[in-house]
CSV table of N, CA and C in Angstrom, one decimal:
chain,number,residue,atom,x,y,z
H,1,MET,N,-36.1,191.8,83.6
H,1,MET,CA,-34.7,191.5,83.5
H,1,MET,C,-34.0,191.7,84.9
H,2,ASP,N,-33.3,190.8,85.4
H,2,ASP,CA,-32.6,190.9,86.6
H,2,ASP,C,-31.3,191.7,86.4
H,3,SER,N,-30.6,192.1,87.6
H,3,SER,CA,-29.4,192.9,87.5
H,3,SER,C,-28.3,192.3,86.8
H,4,LYS,N,-28.1,190.9,86.9
H,4,LYS,CA,-27.0,190.3,86.2
H,4,LYS,C,-27.2,190.4,84.7
H,5,GLU,N,-28.4,190.2,84.2
H,5,GLU,CA,-28.7,190.3,82.8
H,5,GLU,C,-28.5,191.7,82.3
H,6,SER,N,-28.9,192.7,83.1
H,6,SER,CA,-28.7,194.1,82.8
H,6,SER,C,-27.2,194.5,82.7
H,7,LYS,N,-26.4,194.0,83.6
H,7,LYS,CA,-25.0,194.2,83.6
H,7,LYS,C,-24.3,193.6,82.3
H,8,LYS,N,-24.8,192.4,82.0
H,8,LYS,CA,-24.2,191.7,80.8
H,8,LYS,C,-24.6,192.5,79.6
H,9,ASP,N,-25.8,192.9,79.5
H,9,ASP,CA,-26.2,193.7,78.3
H,9,ASP,C,-25.4,195.0,78.2
H,10,SER,N,-25.2,195.7,79.3
H,10,SER,CA,-24.5,196.9,79.3
H,10,SER,C,-23.0,196.7,78.9
H,11,LEU,N,-22.4,195.6,79.3
H,11,LEU,CA,-21.1,195.3,78.9
H,11,LEU,C,-21.0,195.0,77.4
H,12,ASP,N,-22.0,194.3,76.9
H,12,ASP,CA,-22.1,194.0,75.5
H,12,ASP,C,-22.1,195.3,74.7
H,13,ILE,N,-23.0,196.2,75.1
H,13,ILE,CA,-23.1,197.5,74.4
H,13,ILE,C,-21.9,198.3,74.5
H,14,ALA,N,-21.3,198.4,75.7
H,14,ALA,CA,-20.1,199.2,75.9
H,14,ALA,C,-18.9,198.7,75.1
H,15,GLY,N,-18.9,197.4,74.8
H,15,GLY,CA,-17.8,196.8,74.1
H,15,GLY,C,-17.9,196.9,72.6
H,16,ARG,N,-19.0,197.4,72.1
H,16,ARG,CA,-19.2,197.4,70.7
H,16,ARG,C,-18.4,198.5,70.0
H,17,ILE,N,-17.9,198.3,68.9
H,17,ILE,CA,-17.1,199.3,68.1
H,17,ILE,C,-17.7,199.3,66.7
H,18,TYR,N,-17.4,200.4,66.0
H,18,TYR,CA,-18.0,200.6,64.7
H,18,TYR,C,-17.6,199.4,63.7
H,19,ASP,N,-18.5,199.0,62.9
H,19,ASP,CA,-18.3,198.0,61.9
H,19,ASP,C,-19.0,198.5,60.6
H,20,VAL,N,-18.4,198.2,59.5
H,20,VAL,CA,-19.0,198.7,58.2
H,20,VAL,C,-20.4,198.3,58.0
H,21,SER,N,-20.8,197.1,58.6
H,21,SER,CA,-22.1,196.6,58.4
H,21,SER,C,-23.1,197.4,59.3
H,22,ASP,N,-22.7,198.3,60.2
H,22,ASP,CA,-23.6,199.1,60.9
H,22,ASP,C,-24.4,200.1,60.1
H,23,TYR,N,-23.9,200.4,58.9
H,23,TYR,CA,-24.7,201.3,58.0
H,23,TYR,C,-26.0,200.5,57.5
H,24,LYS,N,-25.9,199.2,57.4
H,24,LYS,CA,-27.1,198.5,56.9
H,24,LYS,C,-28.0,198.0,58.0
H,25,ARG,N,-27.6,198.0,59.2
H,25,ARG,CA,-28.4,197.5,60.3
H,25,ARG,C,-29.4,198.6,60.7
H,26,LYS,N,-30.5,198.1,61.3
H,26,LYS,CA,-31.6,199.0,61.7
H,26,LYS,C,-31.7,199.3,63.2
H,27,ASP,N,-30.9,198.6,64.0
H,27,ASP,CA,-31.0,198.9,65.5
H,27,ASP,C,-30.4,200.2,65.8
H,28,THR,N,-30.8,200.8,67.0
H,28,THR,CA,-30.4,202.1,67.4
H,28,THR,C,-28.9,202.2,67.6
H,29,LEU,N,-28.3,201.2,68.2
H,29,LEU,CA,-26.8,201.2,68.5
H,29,LEU,C,-26.0,201.3,67.2
H,30,SER,N,-26.4,200.4,66.3
H,30,SER,CA,-25.7,200.4,65.0
H,30,SER,C,-25.8,201.7,64.2
H,31,SER,N,-27.0,202.2,64.3
H,31,SER,CA,-27.3,203.5,63.6
H,31,SER,C,-26.5,204.6,64.2
H,32,GLY,N,-26.4,204.6,65.5
H,32,GLY,CA,-25.6,205.7,66.2
H,32,GLY,C,-24.1,205.5,65.9
H,33,LEU,N,-23.6,204.3,65.9
H,33,LEU,CA,-22.2,204.1,65.6
H,33,LEU,C,-21.9,204.5,64.2
H,34,ALA,N,-22.8,204.2,63.3
H,34,ALA,CA,-22.5,204.6,61.9
H,34,ALA,C,-22.6,206.1,61.7
H,35,LYS,N,-23.5,206.7,62.3
H,35,LYS,CA,-23.7,208.2,62.2
H,35,LYS,C,-22.4,208.9,62.8
H,36,THR,N,-22.0,208.4,64.0
H,36,THR,CA,-20.8,209.0,64.7
H,36,THR,C,-19.6,208.8,63.8
H,37,HIS,N,-19.4,207.6,63.2
H,37,HIS,CA,-18.3,207.3,62.4
H,37,HIS,C,-18.3,208.3,61.2
H,38,GLU,N,-19.4,208.5,60.6
H,38,GLU,CA,-19.5,209.4,59.5
H,38,GLU,C,-19.1,210.8,59.8
H,39,GLN,N,-19.6,211.3,61.0
H,39,GLN,CA,-19.3,212.6,61.4
H,39,GLN,C,-17.8,212.8,61.7
H,40,VAL,N,-17.2,211.8,62.4
H,40,VAL,CA,-15.7,211.9,62.7
H,40,VAL,C,-14.9,211.8,61.4
H,41,SER,N,-15.3,210.9,60.5
H,41,SER,CA,-14.7,210.8,59.2
H,41,SER,C,-14.7,212.1,58.4
H,42,ASP,N,-15.9,212.7,58.3
H,42,ASP,CA,-16.0,214.0,57.6
H,42,ASP,C,-15.2,215.1,58.2
H,43,THR,N,-15.2,215.2,59.5
H,43,THR,CA,-14.4,216.2,60.2
H,43,THR,C,-12.9,216.0,60.0
H,44,TYR,N,-12.5,214.7,60.1
H,44,TYR,CA,-11.1,214.4,59.9
H,44,TYR,C,-10.6,214.7,58.4
H,45,THR,N,-11.4,214.3,57.5
H,45,THR,CA,-10.9,214.4,56.1
H,45,THR,C,-11.1,215.9,55.6
H,46,GLU,N,-12.0,216.6,56.2
H,46,GLU,CA,-12.2,218.0,55.8
H,46,GLU,C,-11.0,218.8,56.3
H,47,GLY,N,-10.5,218.5,57.5
H,47,GLY,CA,-9.3,219.2,58.1
H,47,GLY,C,-9.4,220.7,58.2
H,48,GLU,N,-10.5,221.2,58.6
H,48,GLU,CA,-10.7,222.6,58.7
H,48,GLU,C,-9.9,223.2,59.8
H,49,MET,N,-9.2,224.2,59.5
H,49,MET,CA,-8.3,224.9,60.5
H,49,MET,C,-9.1,225.9,61.3
H,50,GLN,N,-10.0,226.6,60.7
H,50,GLN,CA,-10.8,227.7,61.3
H,50,GLN,C,-12.2,227.1,61.6
H,51,SER,N,-12.5,226.7,62.8
H,51,SER,CA,-13.8,226.1,63.1
H,51,SER,C,-14.8,227.2,63.3
H,52,VAL,N,-16.0,226.9,62.8
H,52,VAL,CA,-17.1,227.9,63.0
H,52,VAL,C,-18.3,227.2,63.5
H,53,VAL,N,-19.2,227.9,64.2
H,53,VAL,CA,-20.5,227.4,64.6
H,53,VAL,C,-21.5,228.2,63.9
H,54,ASP,N,-22.5,227.5,63.4
H,54,ASP,CA,-23.6,228.2,62.7
H,54,ASP,C,-24.5,228.9,63.8
H,55,ASP,N,-24.7,230.2,63.7
H,55,ASP,CA,-25.6,230.9,64.6
H,55,ASP,C,-27.1,230.7,64.2
H,56,VAL,N,-28.0,230.9,65.1
H,56,VAL,CA,-29.4,230.8,64.8
H,56,VAL,C,-29.8,231.7,63.6
H,57,ASP,N,-29.2,232.9,63.5
H,57,ASP,CA,-29.5,233.8,62.4
H,57,ASP,C,-28.8,233.5,61.1
H,58,GLY,N,-28.0,232.4,61.1
H,58,GLY,CA,-27.4,232.1,59.9
H,58,GLY,C,-25.9,232.6,59.7
H,59,LYS,N,-25.5,233.3,60.7
H,59,LYS,CA,-24.1,233.8,60.7
H,59,LYS,C,-23.1,232.8,61.2
H,60,ASN,N,-21.9,232.8,60.8
H,60,ASN,CA,-20.9,231.9,61.3
H,60,ASN,C,-20.1,232.5,62.4
H,61,ILE,N,-20.0,231.9,63.5
H,61,ILE,CA,-19.2,232.4,64.6
H,61,ILE,C,-17.9,231.6,64.7
H,62,GLU,N,-16.8,232.3,64.5
H,62,GLU,CA,-15.5,231.6,64.5
H,62,GLU,C,-15.1,231.2,65.9
H,63,ILE,N,-14.6,230.0,66.1
H,63,ILE,CA,-14.1,229.5,67.3
H,63,ILE,C,-12.6,229.7,67.3
H,64,LYS,N,-12.1,230.6,68.2
H,64,LYS,CA,-10.7,230.8,68.2
H,64,LYS,C,-10.0,229.9,69.2
H,65,GLY,N,-9.0,229.2,68.8
H,65,GLY,CA,-8.2,228.4,69.7
H,65,GLY,C,-7.2,229.2,70.5
H,66,GLU,N,-6.5,228.6,71.3
H,66,GLU,CA,-5.5,229.3,72.1
H,66,GLU,C,-4.4,229.9,71.3
H,67,LYS,N,-3.9,229.2,70.3
H,67,LYS,CA,-2.9,229.8,69.4
H,67,LYS,C,-3.3,231.0,68.6
H,68,ALA,N,-4.6,231.0,68.1
H,68,ALA,CA,-5.1,232.1,67.4
H,68,ALA,C,-5.2,233.3,68.3
H,69,GLU,N,-5.6,233.1,69.6
H,69,GLU,CA,-5.7,234.2,70.5
H,69,GLU,C,-4.3,234.8,70.8
H,70,GLU,N,-3.3,233.9,71.0
H,70,GLU,CA,-1.9,234.3,71.3
H,70,GLU,C,-1.3,235.1,70.1
H,71,GLU,N,-1.6,234.7,68.9
H,71,GLU,CA,-1.0,235.3,67.7
H,71,GLU,C,-1.6,236.7,67.5
H,72,SER,N,-2.9,236.9,67.9
H,72,SER,CA,-3.6,238.2,67.7
H,72,SER,C,-3.1,239.2,68.7
H,73,GLN,N,-2.4,238.8,69.7
H,73,GLN,CA,-2.0,239.8,70.8
H,73,GLN,C,-0.7,240.4,70.5
């Protein structure tokens, strides 16, 4: 593949946006778009105010934002 073809392919990939049909497609790009859309959708609809990260030992570590730190002082 020469550099012109490579640039064209990159632009095609960069211009892709999520489509409902991505859930049914088997290529890597569609799968990634569908998975990312699902994660964003879940996070948005859950609307969790207190974010936590799962620790390796199974404990939840709370992520404190700037407002939470200001209120605690």
